[in-house]
CSV table of C-alpha atoms in Angstrom, one decimal:
chain,number,residue,atom,x,y,z
J,1,MET,CA,-61.6,18.4,127.1
J,2,ALA,CA,-58.6,18.4,124.5
J,3,ARG,CA,-59.7,17.1,120.6
J,4,PRO,CA,-57.9,13.2,121.0
J,5,THR,CA,-55.6,13.0,118.4
J,6,PRO,CA,-52.7,10.4,117.6
J,7,GLU,CA,-50.2,13.8,117.6
J,8,LEU,CA,-51.1,15.1,120.8
J,9,ILE,CA,-51.6,12.1,122.8
J,10,ASP,CA,-47.9,11.0,121.5
J,11,ALA,CA,-46.9,14.9,122.5
J,12,LEU,CA,-48.4,14.6,125.6
J,13,ARG,CA,-46.1,11.3,126.4
J,14,ARG,CA,-42.6,12.3,124.7
J,15,THR,CA,-43.7,15.7,127.5
J,16,ALA,CA,-44.2,13.3,130.4
J,17,ARG,CA,-40.9,11.0,129.5
J,18,LYS,CA,-39.1,13.8,129.0
J,19,VAL,CA,-39.6,15.8,132.1
J,20,ALA,CA,-39.7,11.8,134.2
J,21,ASP,CA,-36.1,11.7,132.8
J,22,GLY,CA,-34.7,15.1,133.8
J,23,ALA,CA,-35.4,18.0,131.1
J,24,PRO,CA,-35.5,21.3,133.1
J,25,TYR,CA,-38.4,21.6,134.9
J,26,GLN,CA,-39.7,24.8,137.4
J,27,TRP,CA,-43.2,25.6,137.4
J,28,GLY,CA,-42.1,29.6,137.9
J,29,HIS,CA,-40.7,29.7,134.3
J,30,MET,CA,-42.5,30.1,131.3
J,31,GLY,CA,-40.9,27.8,128.7
J,32,SER,CA,-40.1,24.6,131.5
J,33,CYS,CA,-43.8,24.6,133.3
J,34,ASN,CA,-46.8,22.5,132.9
J,35,CYS,CA,-47.8,24.1,130.1
J,36,GLY,CA,-44.0,25.2,129.2
J,37,ASN,CA,-43.5,21.8,128.8
J,38,LEU,CA,-45.7,20.8,126.4
J,39,ALA,CA,-45.5,24.0,123.9
J,40,GLN,CA,-42.0,22.9,123.8
J,41,GLU,CA,-43.1,19.3,122.3
J,42,LEU,CA,-45.6,21.3,119.6
J,43,THR,CA,-44.3,24.1,118.6
J,44,ARG,CA,-40.6,22.5,118.9
J,45,MET,CA,-39.3,25.9,120.1
J,46,THR,CA,-36.8,26.1,123.3
J,47,LYS,CA,-37.8,26.8,126.4
J,48,ASP,CA,-35.7,30.2,126.6
J,49,GLN,CA,-37.8,30.9,123.3
J,50,ILE,CA,-41.4,30.3,125.0
J,51,HIS,CA,-40.5,32.2,128.3
J,52,GLN,CA,-38.9,35.3,126.0
J,53,TYR,CA,-42.1,35.6,124.1
J,54,ALA,CA,-44.2,35.0,127.2
J,55,MET,CA,-42.6,38.1,128.7
J,56,GLN,CA,-43.6,40.5,126.5
J,57,ARG,CA,-46.7,40.2,128.2
J,58,TYR,CA,-47.8,40.3,132.1
J,59,GLY,CA,-48.9,37.3,134.4
J,60,ASP,CA,-48.6,33.6,134.1
J,61,TRP,CA,-50.2,31.0,131.8
J,62,ASN,CA,-53.7,31.5,133.2
J,63,GLU,CA,-53.5,34.7,132.6
J,64,GLN,CA,-52.4,34.6,129.1
J,65,VAL,CA,-54.8,32.5,128.2
J,66,ALA,CA,-57.4,34.5,129.8
J,67,ASP,CA,-55.8,37.6,127.3
J,68,TYR,CA,-55.0,35.5,124.7
J,69,CYS,CA,-56.5,36.4,121.5
J,70,ASP,CA,-56.6,34.3,118.2
J,71,THR,CA,-56.1,37.2,116.1
J,72,SER,CA,-53.6,39.1,117.7
J,73,GLN,CA,-50.4,37.9,116.3
J,74,LEU,CA,-48.7,38.7,119.5
J,75,PRO,CA,-45.8,35.4,120.0
J,76,PHE,CA,-47.2,33.9,122.8
J,77,ASP,CA,-50.8,34.0,121.5
J,78,VAL,CA,-49.4,32.3,118.3
J,79,ILE,CA,-48.0,29.5,120.4
J,80,ILE,CA,-51.1,29.2,122.3
J,81,ASN,CA,-52.9,29.3,119.0
J,82,GLN,CA,-50.3,26.3,117.8
J,83,MET,CA,-51.4,24.4,120.9
J,84,LEU,CA,-55.3,24.8,120.5
J,85,GLY,CA,-54.2,24.0,116.5
J,86,ALA,CA,-53.1,20.6,117.9
J,87,GLY,CA,-56.3,19.6,119.6
J,88,LEU,CA,-56.0,21.5,123.0
J,89,SER,CA,-58.7,23.9,124.5
J,90,LEU,CA,-57.8,27.1,126.7
J,91,GLU,CA,-59.3,25.3,129.4
J,92,ASP,CA,-56.9,22.3,129.2
J,93,LEU,CA,-54.1,24.7,129.6
J,94,LYS,CA,-55.2,26.3,132.8
J,95,HIS,CA,-56.1,22.5,134.2
J,96,LEU,CA,-52.4,21.6,132.4
J,97,GLU,CA,-50.9,24.5,134.5
J,98,LYS,CA,-52.8,23.4,138.2
J,99,LEU,CA,-53.1,19.8,137.2
J,100,ASP,CA,-57.1,19.9,138.7
J,101,ASP,CA,-58.7,18.4,135.2
J,102,ARG,CA,-61.3,16.2,136.9
J,103,GLU,CA,-61.8,14.1,134.7
J,104,VAL,CA,-58.3,13.4,134.5
J,105,LEU,CA,-58.1,13.2,138.1
J,106,ARG,CA,-60.5,10.3,138.3
J,107,ARG,CA,-59.0,8.1,136.5
J,108,PHE,CA,-56.5,8.2,139.6
J,109,PRO,CA,-56.9,6.1,143.2
J,110,ILE,CA,-59.1,8.5,145.3
J,111,GLU,CA,-55.7,9.3,147.7
J,112,ALA,CA,-53.9,9.6,145.1
J,113,ARG,CA,-55.7,12.8,143.2
J,114,PHE,CA,-54.3,15.4,145.3
J,115,LEU,CA,-51.5,16.5,142.7
J,116,LYS,CA,-49.1,19.4,143.3
J,117,HIS,CA,-48.7,21.7,140.4
J,118,ASN,CA,-45.2,22.2,140.6
J,119,ARG,CA,-43.8,18.6,141.9
J,120,ARG,CA,-42.5,17.1,138.9
J,121,ASP,CA,-43.6,13.4,139.9
J,122,ASP,CA,-47.1,14.4,139.6
J,123,VAL,CA,-46.4,16.5,136.3
J,124,VAL,CA,-45.6,13.1,134.5
J,125,ALA,CA,-48.1,11.1,136.3
J,126,TYR,CA,-51.4,13.9,134.9
J,127,LEU,CA,-49.6,13.8,131.9
J,128,ASN,CA,-49.7,9.9,131.1
J,129,GLU,CA,-53.0,9.9,132.8
J,130,TRP,CA,-54.2,12.3,130.3
J,131,ALA,CA,-52.8,10.7,127.5
J,132,ASN,CA,-54.8,7.4,128.7
J,133,LEU,CA,-57.8,9.2,128.7
J,134,LEU,CA,-56.9,10.7,125.2
J,135,GLU,CA,-56.3,7.4,123.6
J,136,GLU,CA,-59.5,5.8,125.2
J,137,LYS,CA,-61.5,8.1,123.7
J,138,LEU,CA,-59.9,8.4,120.6
J,139,LEU,CA,-60.0,4.3,120.6
J,140,GLU,CA,-64.1,4.8,121.0
J,141,LYS,CA,-64.0,7.0,117.6
J,142,ILE,CA,-63.2,4.0,115.6
J,143,LYS,CA,-65.5,1.6,114.1
J,144,LEU,CA,-64.2,-1.7,112.3
J,145,PRO,CA,-66.1,-2.9,109.4
J,146,ALA,CA,-68.5,-5.8,110.7
J,147,GLU,CA,-67.2,-8.2,108.2
J,148,LEU,CA,-63.8,-8.4,110.2
J,149,PHE,CA,-65.5,-10.2,112.3
J,150,ASP,CA,-67.6,-12.5,110.3
J,151,LEU,CA,-64.8,-15.6,110.7
J,152,GLN,CA,-65.5,-18.3,108.5
J,153,VAL,CA,-64.6,-21.6,109.4
J,154,ALA,CA,-63.4,-24.1,106.3
């Protein structure tokens, strides 16, 4: 599971909002699919730049993630590297493309867990719920000093 950071949580929510508001979404396009839309937020590249770099190799996001090399300096590996630097793991990218991370899906009611990986509304719901999960994990790590809880009555 991704490393919960305020920046990643914000990027997930921005991506969900952008897709919900009608940003280009096409599951078969490497720059405007599930991972592609998040990559736009994390790298500040356009969908066309991401897609162009992806076409220098073969395969979809899952295949390119499987072939990822952190030292290759191939443009698409650099994109993946930036996403990993933001707190994501290779597994997170695979799950995002298929909307199938069990920890995220368990948060949905049973009847709503069967998300379609190429349906805009399902992508938005998954991104928002993933952001909520990461935010909860981040908040669990925050320890406030005990003296903040000591209320003195005058």
